[in-house]
């Protein structure tokens, strides 16, 4: 064991704990039981089987209110792996559930035996026919698929609100729709063909002309059974009419029985049945979509009405006018949403009955947009709108910022209610549909029902399609609360079916929590046909038992998860998974959601239990060490949880008093540390990579990998110890070269000025000279200490840099330009909580500007571009995403290159200062998909805006990255046109 390895027990949850009834039992402390573990490893290989108890726990939770602990998790790489698992399950009498993003809301991605991860290795988009179709793999997020299609002016039909996180496989398997899909743009209507694996292992490609012939040969009994069911349904006119009627409104409850009416052959029937089958009929390995036009011209309004009936009456008018989205928010929803940043504060005082509609039109061309706006104006002229708050305009707008604000307010429904629910409560997101003509009556009935059962009364939804959403929060650890939820569900389901003839699930699918009510909606005849369909396709019941179909009337109350209290920053987590796609460690160790899920399981356990000890043993590396701390999770989280901050807190918690003192000493003497680091880099450059790698490797083994960086061949040489000479008089800004740019130089082989020289030169060239203070050495943005959780050192440096900056800028009269985006973020925002009261006042007077923003807004308009690169690939850093500076980065790059490409898979590189040297595998994993895009074609320039991110990208891609400021200097430098980068 390394000398300074931290004690796992230092992260044990504190405070008094009562063991939870749904805690993982001690018998699973060793993970997957034998012989299951050994047999799966022998079948697939050790790298494809996750068997530790921490693996089982992190896969046990998803966005639903349920929690089922699998016995083993398989990370399948290809169809052969899936077929092997299915064959094994048949032979051993085991059960299999497929899971991709885990954003499902009803427990359909959870299993109690073998769980198969079909996200990690299943991403990919192939655009076909210039975008008219797209072949998409099931682990691809909807947002990623649409990014590839956007270049062709096309988009997928389904548009769920979870598009940044949910994957195409889950969208099709649940027939998820969203704000605009309705009944005409959903998966059932836009899937051209599917490739899937049946429970027997048979692979079917419905787009293959020979598919029916091959299926008849491989599965004759299945083909006969499907055709028999089709004949039986078609012979019953009353049933046929009922099936057709059920799908005139949105409906994802049960199996798509209309597939028997729409398909003429077994393969066509199966293609329809697979949509919305929730993984109970097979594994969808590939989807070919017919895409839809991406109408880019948008006109949107947020309209306020005096009551629900008044708003509901306007919905059909906007539908007839051609609106693509009409979203409803009741008064309680509007008032609750003020807790979300960006939502107008004056909504808190809206009258009780106020209701809003968000109405949007999208057009392909200006003439069509103008026609829509005229139609909308005619509708508005006949409405009695109200303006109960100063922020209300009741006008249509084309402004993208205003429109984004409207949609943020609409999506604040889950954020506001989920984030402010009582600590320890489980959140359930319900949806249902009624005929649009019953919308107002259904809203009123739902609100009354919620209030009567003691739930927060609020409703929102896709009014254009009669699809409503509501949230329920209750404590699953209290039998009385579970009974209250059960009573509500019984009455709600009867209300929806018997009073409105509605759908109990409009777009979230049956899952576990509506399965007991399936027959209530569909009746015994149709429900029995669904059971027979399942028997025909999966006669051994291998796939996803108790999902969709369950004869237990209390099945929806089984497996409800408790939500024990954890650290304050993470406690609001609703386990939705929106944070996962942007997490750099998602394919290596754990995600933000999983870090919190593991923490909650520790809290469920009695102190010192075998399960708690096993979780703590894994948590150090899997959660704390391999978190990049970039906090992009907070940007994607609907309730704003910063799991990176939580992990930094845990790093601090693991530090000994001695480590904290040493870190604080380094902060106080940083001028010497900085000079020593620069000398060490210079010495390493002369000694050679191989020897330095060997020395650091031995030191890492002896001390601790999380303390001693690994030397990487891509580490650049040392920077000059002298910064460019500048003058204070006449300066338009103070230029602060970040310590990383004072220690490390440019990439090997780079011919040209250093970054400080380049920024000084282009500023002078633009008539906006900058001044570098003489005493910048020994100062830092404090991110070094902040990211590692060294509290005292962080305080020392945070206060030092603010005091220095205030003096340099003459009390904030000049802007402070910083040449590394993470350092800009650090000085502008991250230092604030650690400042003294006096220095917090000084900080308020500072204007901190990233060098890329300085270049885009102050320099570019005053510069003449003399030469451009043919092409450039651009990496926006995660810090720029926090700062909102990505547009400026693109602008500078666009001035320097004829073609600028931002990879669709660009994300945090996870180098995170030196974390990529402490754990190189983290950066390699985080950049893998982006690297594949970058290496797929040549680029003349590879640009970013942060030195260590550039090092990380160079390590991950094998391409030489450097600052866009260097490229701007080259592009505008007077002199011969042959000036190149190397």
PDB file of C-alpha atoms in Angstrom, residues 533-720:
ATOM      1  CA  UNK A 533     -48.184 -11.624 -27.525  1.00  0.00           C
ATOM      2  CA  UNK A 534     -45.545 -11.700 -24.783  1.00  0.00           C
ATOM      3  CA  UNK A 535     -45.883 -15.490 -24.567  1.00  0.00           C
ATOM      4  CA  UNK A 536     -45.394 -15.841 -28.322  1.00  0.00           C
ATOM      5  CA  UNK A 537     -42.264 -13.680 -28.471  1.00  0.00           C
ATOM      6  CA  UNK A 538     -40.689 -14.572 -25.106  1.00  0.00           C
ATOM      7  CA  UNK A 539     -42.169 -17.954 -24.097  1.00  0.00           C
ATOM      8  CA  UNK A 540     -39.604 -18.522 -21.323  1.00  0.00           C
ATOM      9  CA  UNK A 541     -40.121 -15.094 -19.773  1.00  0.00           C
ATOM     10  CA  UNK A 542     -36.419 -14.220 -19.973  1.00  0.00           C
ATOM     11  CA  UNK A 543     -36.815 -10.530 -20.760  1.00  0.00           C
ATOM     12  CA  UNK A 544     -37.913  -7.921 -18.223  1.00  0.00           C
ATOM     13  CA  UNK A 545     -40.500  -9.837 -16.209  1.00  0.00           C
ATOM     14  CA  UNK A 546     -43.015  -7.707 -14.268  1.00  0.00           C
ATOM     15  CA  UNK A 547     -42.506  -4.790 -16.647  1.00  0.00           C
ATOM     16  CA  UNK A 548     -45.596  -3.811 -18.694  1.00  0.00           C
ATOM     17  CA  UNK A 549     -47.419  -6.968 -17.601  1.00  0.00           C
ATOM     18  CA  UNK A 550     -47.937  -7.870 -13.933  1.00  0.00           C
ATOM     19  CA  UNK A 551     -50.994  -9.503 -12.389  1.00  0.00           C
ATOM     20  CA  UNK A 552     -50.073  -8.322  -8.888  1.00  0.00           C
ATOM     21  CA  UNK A 553     -52.501  -5.466  -8.037  1.00  0.00           C
ATOM     22  CA  UNK A 554     -49.890  -3.941  -5.712  1.00  0.00           C
ATOM     23  CA  UNK A 555     -46.918  -4.304  -8.055  1.00  0.00           C
ATOM     24  CA  UNK A 556     -46.561  -0.526  -8.309  1.00  0.00           C
ATOM     25  CA  UNK A 557     -45.836  -0.377  -4.568  1.00  0.00           C
ATOM     26  CA  UNK A 558     -43.031  -2.942  -4.677  1.00  0.00           C
ATOM     27  CA  UNK A 559     -39.451  -1.682  -4.748  1.00  0.00           C
ATOM     28  CA  UNK A 560     -40.223   1.979  -4.041  1.00  0.00           C
ATOM     29  CA  UNK A 561     -36.908   3.546  -3.134  1.00  0.00           C
ATOM     30  CA  UNK A 562     -36.201   5.482   0.004  1.00  0.00           C
ATOM     31  CA  UNK A 563     -34.223   8.693  -0.332  1.00  0.00           C
ATOM     32  CA  UNK A 564     -32.028   9.008   2.772  1.00  0.00           C
ATOM     33  CA  UNK A 565     -30.569  12.399   3.527  1.00  0.00           C
ATOM     34  CA  UNK A 566     -27.030  12.999   2.316  1.00  0.00           C
ATOM     35  CA  UNK A 567     -24.756  16.045   2.047  1.00  0.00           C
ATOM     36  CA  UNK A 568     -26.700  19.280   1.525  1.00  0.00           C
ATOM     37  CA  UNK A 569     -25.334  19.955  -1.966  1.00  0.00           C
ATOM     38  CA  UNK A 570     -26.508  16.551  -3.230  1.00  0.00           C
ATOM     39  CA  UNK A 571     -29.663  16.015  -1.205  1.00  0.00           C
ATOM     40  CA  UNK A 572     -32.080  17.494  -3.811  1.00  0.00           C
ATOM     41  CA  UNK A 573     -30.930  14.941  -6.442  1.00  0.00           C
ATOM     42  CA  UNK A 574     -33.901  13.309  -8.178  1.00  0.00           C
ATOM     43  CA  UNK A 575     -31.603  10.726  -9.874  1.00  0.00           C
ATOM     44  CA  UNK A 576     -32.816  11.739 -13.335  1.00  0.00           C
ATOM     45  CA  UNK A 577     -29.464  11.149 -15.064  1.00  0.00           C
ATOM     46  CA  UNK A 578     -29.385  14.426 -17.009  1.00  0.00           C
ATOM     47  CA  UNK A 579     -25.867  14.948 -15.645  1.00  0.00           C
ATOM     48  CA  UNK A 580     -24.395  11.777 -17.110  1.00  0.00           C
ATOM     49  CA  UNK A 581     -23.681  12.532 -20.809  1.00  0.00           C
ATOM     50  CA  UNK A 582     -21.420  15.477 -19.916  1.00  0.00           C
ATOM     51  CA  UNK A 583     -19.522  13.627 -17.165  1.00  0.00           C
ATOM     52  CA  UNK A 584     -15.905  12.905 -18.185  1.00  0.00           C
ATOM     53  CA  UNK A 585     -15.718   9.720 -16.093  1.00  0.00           C
ATOM     54  CA  UNK A 586     -18.984   8.189 -17.326  1.00  0.00           C
ATOM     55  CA  UNK A 587     -17.242   5.428 -19.303  1.00  0.00           C
ATOM     56  CA  UNK A 588     -14.444   4.861 -16.778  1.00  0.00           C
ATOM     57  CA  UNK A 589     -15.854   4.747 -13.259  1.00  0.00           C
ATOM     58  CA  UNK A 590     -18.961   6.586 -12.075  1.00  0.00           C
ATOM     59  CA  UNK A 591     -21.243   9.459 -13.015  1.00  0.00           C
ATOM     60  CA  UNK A 592     -22.569  12.274 -10.804  1.00  0.00           C
ATOM     61  CA  UNK A 593     -25.859  10.456 -10.319  1.00  0.00           C
ATOM     62  CA  UNK A 594     -24.043   7.257  -9.396  1.00  0.00           C
ATOM     63  CA  UNK A 595     -21.789   9.089  -6.946  1.00  0.00           C
ATOM     64  CA  UNK A 596     -24.887  10.312  -5.139  1.00  0.00           C
ATOM     65  CA  UNK A 597     -26.641   6.942  -5.406  1.00  0.00           C
ATOM     66  CA  UNK A 598     -23.648   5.248  -3.780  1.00  0.00           C
ATOM     67  CA  UNK A 599     -23.600   7.858  -1.052  1.00  0.00           C
ATOM     68  CA  UNK A 600     -27.273   7.266  -0.343  1.00  0.00           C
ATOM     69  CA  UNK A 601     -26.700   3.540  -0.036  1.00  0.00           C
ATOM     70  CA  UNK A 602     -23.946   4.146   2.517  1.00  0.00           C
ATOM     71  CA  UNK A 603     -26.476   6.177   4.485  1.00  0.00           C
ATOM     72  CA  UNK A 604     -29.031   3.368   4.305  1.00  0.00           C
ATOM     73  CA  UNK A 605     -26.526   0.984   5.893  1.00  0.00           C
ATOM     74  CA  UNK A 606     -25.807   0.614   9.609  1.00  0.00           C
ATOM     75  CA  UNK A 607     -22.382   2.049  10.473  1.00  0.00           C
ATOM     76  CA  UNK A 608     -19.625  -0.474   9.876  1.00  0.00           C
ATOM     77  CA  UNK A 609     -21.769  -2.931   7.902  1.00  0.00           C
ATOM     78  CA  UNK A 610     -19.989  -5.156   5.350  1.00  0.00           C
ATOM     79  CA  UNK A 611     -21.794  -3.381   2.508  1.00  0.00           C
ATOM     80  CA  UNK A 612     -20.824   0.081   3.765  1.00  0.00           C
ATOM     81  CA  UNK A 613     -17.185  -0.985   4.110  1.00  0.00           C
ATOM     82  CA  UNK A 614     -17.131  -2.424   0.591  1.00  0.00           C
ATOM     83  CA  UNK A 615     -18.683   0.735  -0.839  1.00  0.00           C
ATOM     84  CA  UNK A 616     -16.165   2.949   0.953  1.00  0.00           C
ATOM     85  CA  UNK A 617     -13.270   0.837  -0.335  1.00  0.00           C
ATOM     86  CA  UNK A 618     -14.325   1.535  -3.928  1.00  0.00           C
ATOM     87  CA  UNK A 619     -15.585   5.084  -3.508  1.00  0.00           C
ATOM     88  CA  UNK A 620     -12.166   6.736  -3.196  1.00  0.00           C
ATOM     89  CA  UNK A 621     -11.053   5.922  -6.736  1.00  0.00           C
ATOM     90  CA  UNK A 622     -14.385   5.337  -8.458  1.00  0.00           C
ATOM     91  CA  UNK A 623     -16.018   8.538  -7.225  1.00  0.00           C
ATOM     92  CA  UNK A 624     -13.586  10.987  -5.633  1.00  0.00           C
ATOM     93  CA  UNK A 625     -10.282  10.522  -7.475  1.00  0.00           C
ATOM     94  CA  UNK A 626     -11.711  10.193 -10.982  1.00  0.00           C
ATOM     95  CA  UNK A 627     -14.061  13.167 -10.748  1.00  0.00           C
ATOM     96  CA  UNK A 628     -12.627  15.891 -12.985  1.00  0.00           C
ATOM     97  CA  UNK A 629     -14.299  18.517 -10.810  1.00  0.00           C
ATOM     98  CA  UNK A 630     -15.353  20.454 -13.901  1.00  0.00           C
ATOM     99  CA  UNK A 631     -18.905  20.913 -12.552  1.00  0.00           C
ATOM    100  CA  UNK A 632     -20.564  20.714 -15.967  1.00  0.00           C
ATOM    101  CA  UNK A 633     -22.954  18.335 -14.230  1.00  0.00           C
ATOM    102  CA  UNK A 634     -24.409  21.359 -12.440  1.00  0.00           C
ATOM    103  CA  UNK A 635     -25.219  22.986 -15.797  1.00  0.00           C
ATOM    104  CA  UNK A 636     -27.218  19.983 -16.994  1.00  0.00           C
ATOM    105  CA  UNK A 637     -28.825  19.084 -13.670  1.00  0.00           C
ATOM    106  CA  UNK A 638     -32.448  20.311 -13.509  1.00  0.00           C
ATOM    107  CA  UNK A 639     -31.978  21.162  -9.833  1.00  0.00           C
ATOM    108  CA  UNK A 640     -28.442  22.576 -10.233  1.00  0.00           C
ATOM    109  CA  UNK A 641     -26.493  20.012  -8.195  1.00  0.00           C
ATOM    110  CA  UNK A 642     -22.714  20.446  -8.375  1.00  0.00           C
ATOM    111  CA  UNK A 643     -21.384  16.953  -7.727  1.00  0.00           C
ATOM    112  CA  UNK A 644     -17.893  18.211  -8.543  1.00  0.00           C
ATOM    113  CA  UNK A 645     -18.101  20.472  -5.494  1.00  0.00           C
ATOM    114  CA  UNK A 646     -19.204  17.489  -3.411  1.00  0.00           C
ATOM    115  CA  UNK A 647     -16.180  15.468  -4.541  1.00  0.00           C
ATOM    116  CA  UNK A 648     -13.834  18.365  -3.794  1.00  0.00           C
ATOM    117  CA  UNK A 649     -15.316  18.439  -0.324  1.00  0.00           C
ATOM    118  CA  UNK A 650     -14.588  14.733   0.047  1.00  0.00           C
ATOM    119  CA  UNK A 651     -10.986  15.327  -1.053  1.00  0.00           C
ATOM    120  CA  UNK A 652     -10.678  17.854   1.734  1.00  0.00           C
ATOM    121  CA  UNK A 653     -12.265  15.391   4.141  1.00  0.00           C
ATOM    122  CA  UNK A 654      -9.572  12.813   3.316  1.00  0.00           C
ATOM    123  CA  UNK A 655      -6.663  15.186   3.877  1.00  0.00           C
ATOM    124  CA  UNK A 656      -4.603  14.881   6.987  1.00  0.00           C
ATOM    125  CA  UNK A 657      -3.807  18.022   8.974  1.00  0.00           C
ATOM    126  CA  UNK A 658      -0.223  17.690   7.763  1.00  0.00           C
ATOM    127  CA  UNK A 659      -1.276  17.659   4.092  1.00  0.00           C
ATOM    128  CA  UNK A 660      -3.391  20.765   4.629  1.00  0.00           C
ATOM    129  CA  UNK A 661      -0.467  22.576   6.268  1.00  0.00           C
ATOM    130  CA  UNK A 662       1.871  21.681   3.411  1.00  0.00           C
ATOM    131  CA  UNK A 663      -0.665  22.880   0.830  1.00  0.00           C
ATOM    132  CA  UNK A 664      -1.138  26.169   2.693  1.00  0.00           C
ATOM    133  CA  UNK A 665       2.648  26.581   2.908  1.00  0.00           C
ATOM    134  CA  UNK A 666       2.852  26.082  -0.866  1.00  0.00           C
ATOM    135  CA  UNK A 667       0.254  28.814  -1.345  1.00  0.00           C
ATOM    136  CA  UNK A 668       2.114  31.241   0.907  1.00  0.00           C
ATOM    137  CA  UNK A 669       5.383  30.549  -0.934  1.00  0.00           C
ATOM    138  CA  UNK A 670       3.976  30.103  -4.411  1.00  0.00           C
ATOM    139  CA  UNK A 671       6.536  32.347  -6.057  1.00  0.00           C
ATOM    140  CA  UNK A 672       9.232  29.827  -5.159  1.00  0.00           C
ATOM    141  CA  UNK A 673       6.948  26.906  -6.049  1.00  0.00           C
ATOM    142  CA  UNK A 674       6.245  28.436  -9.447  1.00  0.00           C
ATOM    143  CA  UNK A 675       9.938  28.977 -10.200  1.00  0.00           C
ATOM    144  CA  UNK A 676      10.765  25.447  -9.042  1.00  0.00           C
ATOM    145  CA  UNK A 677       8.041  23.958 -11.212  1.00  0.00           C
ATOM    146  CA  UNK A 678       9.331  25.816 -14.253  1.00  0.00           C
ATOM    147  CA  UNK A 679      12.876  24.578 -13.556  1.00  0.00           C
ATOM    148  CA  UNK A 680      11.599  21.018 -13.106  1.00  0.00           C
ATOM    149  CA  UNK A 681       9.785  21.120 -16.443  1.00  0.00           C
ATOM    150  CA  UNK A 682      12.907  22.475 -18.127  1.00  0.00           C
ATOM    151  CA  UNK A 683      15.054  19.781 -16.523  1.00  0.00           C
ATOM    152  CA  UNK A 684      12.621  17.038 -17.536  1.00  0.00           C
ATOM    153  CA  UNK A 685      12.713  18.308 -21.089  1.00  0.00           C
ATOM    154  CA  UNK A 686      16.486  17.837 -21.136  1.00  0.00           C
ATOM    155  CA  UNK A 687      16.546  14.504 -19.305  1.00  0.00           C
ATOM    156  CA  UNK A 688      14.028  12.896 -21.640  1.00  0.00           C
ATOM    157  CA  UNK A 689      10.532  11.496 -21.289  1.00  0.00           C
ATOM    158  CA  UNK A 690      11.422   7.855 -20.653  1.00  0.00           C
ATOM    159  CA  UNK A 691      13.546   8.447 -17.564  1.00  0.00           C
ATOM    160  CA  UNK A 692      11.117  10.990 -16.098  1.00  0.00           C
ATOM    161  CA  UNK A 693       8.223   8.586 -16.684  1.00  0.00           C
ATOM    162  CA  UNK A 694      10.107   5.846 -14.834  1.00  0.00           C
ATOM    163  CA  UNK A 695      10.928   8.088 -11.878  1.00  0.00           C
ATOM    164  CA  UNK A 696       7.390   9.444 -11.507  1.00  0.00           C
ATOM    165  CA  UNK A 697       5.976   5.940 -11.912  1.00  0.00           C
ATOM    166  CA  UNK A 698       8.042   4.664  -8.972  1.00  0.00           C
ATOM    167  CA  UNK A 699       7.111   7.695  -6.888  1.00  0.00           C
ATOM    168  CA  UNK A 700       3.407   7.135  -7.593  1.00  0.00           C
ATOM    169  CA  UNK A 701       3.623   3.567  -6.360  1.00  0.00           C
ATOM    170  CA  UNK A 702       5.530   4.549  -3.251  1.00  0.00           C
ATOM    171  CA  UNK A 703       3.520   7.635  -2.253  1.00  0.00           C
ATOM    172  CA  UNK A 704       0.050   7.743  -3.827  1.00  0.00           C
ATOM    173  CA  UNK A 705      -1.202   8.065  -7.412  1.00  0.00           C
ATOM    174  CA  UNK A 706      -3.504  10.927  -6.490  1.00  0.00           C
ATOM    175  CA  UNK A 707      -0.571  13.000  -5.158  1.00  0.00           C
ATOM    176  CA  UNK A 708       2.245  12.351  -7.642  1.00  0.00           C
ATOM    177  CA  UNK A 709       1.560  13.206 -11.314  1.00  0.00           C
ATOM    178  CA  UNK A 710       2.581  10.803 -14.043  1.00  0.00           C
ATOM    179  CA  UNK A 711       4.886  12.364 -16.613  1.00  0.00           C
ATOM    180  CA  UNK A 712       3.322  12.257 -20.065  1.00  0.00           C
ATOM    181  CA  UNK A 713       5.233  12.512 -23.341  1.00  0.00           C
ATOM    182  CA  UNK A 714       2.931  15.335 -24.463  1.00  0.00           C
ATOM    183  CA  UNK A 715       3.874  17.650 -21.588  1.00  0.00           C
ATOM    184  CA  UNK A 716       5.321  20.831 -23.175  1.00  0.00           C
ATOM    185  CA  UNK A 717       8.623  22.377 -22.272  1.00  0.00           C
ATOM    186  CA  UNK A 718       9.120  25.233 -19.841  1.00  0.00           C
ATOM    187  CA  UNK A 719       7.955  28.774 -20.461  1.00  0.00           C
ATOM    188  CA  UNK A 720      10.353  31.661 -20.433  1.00  0.00           C
TER     189      UNK A 720
END
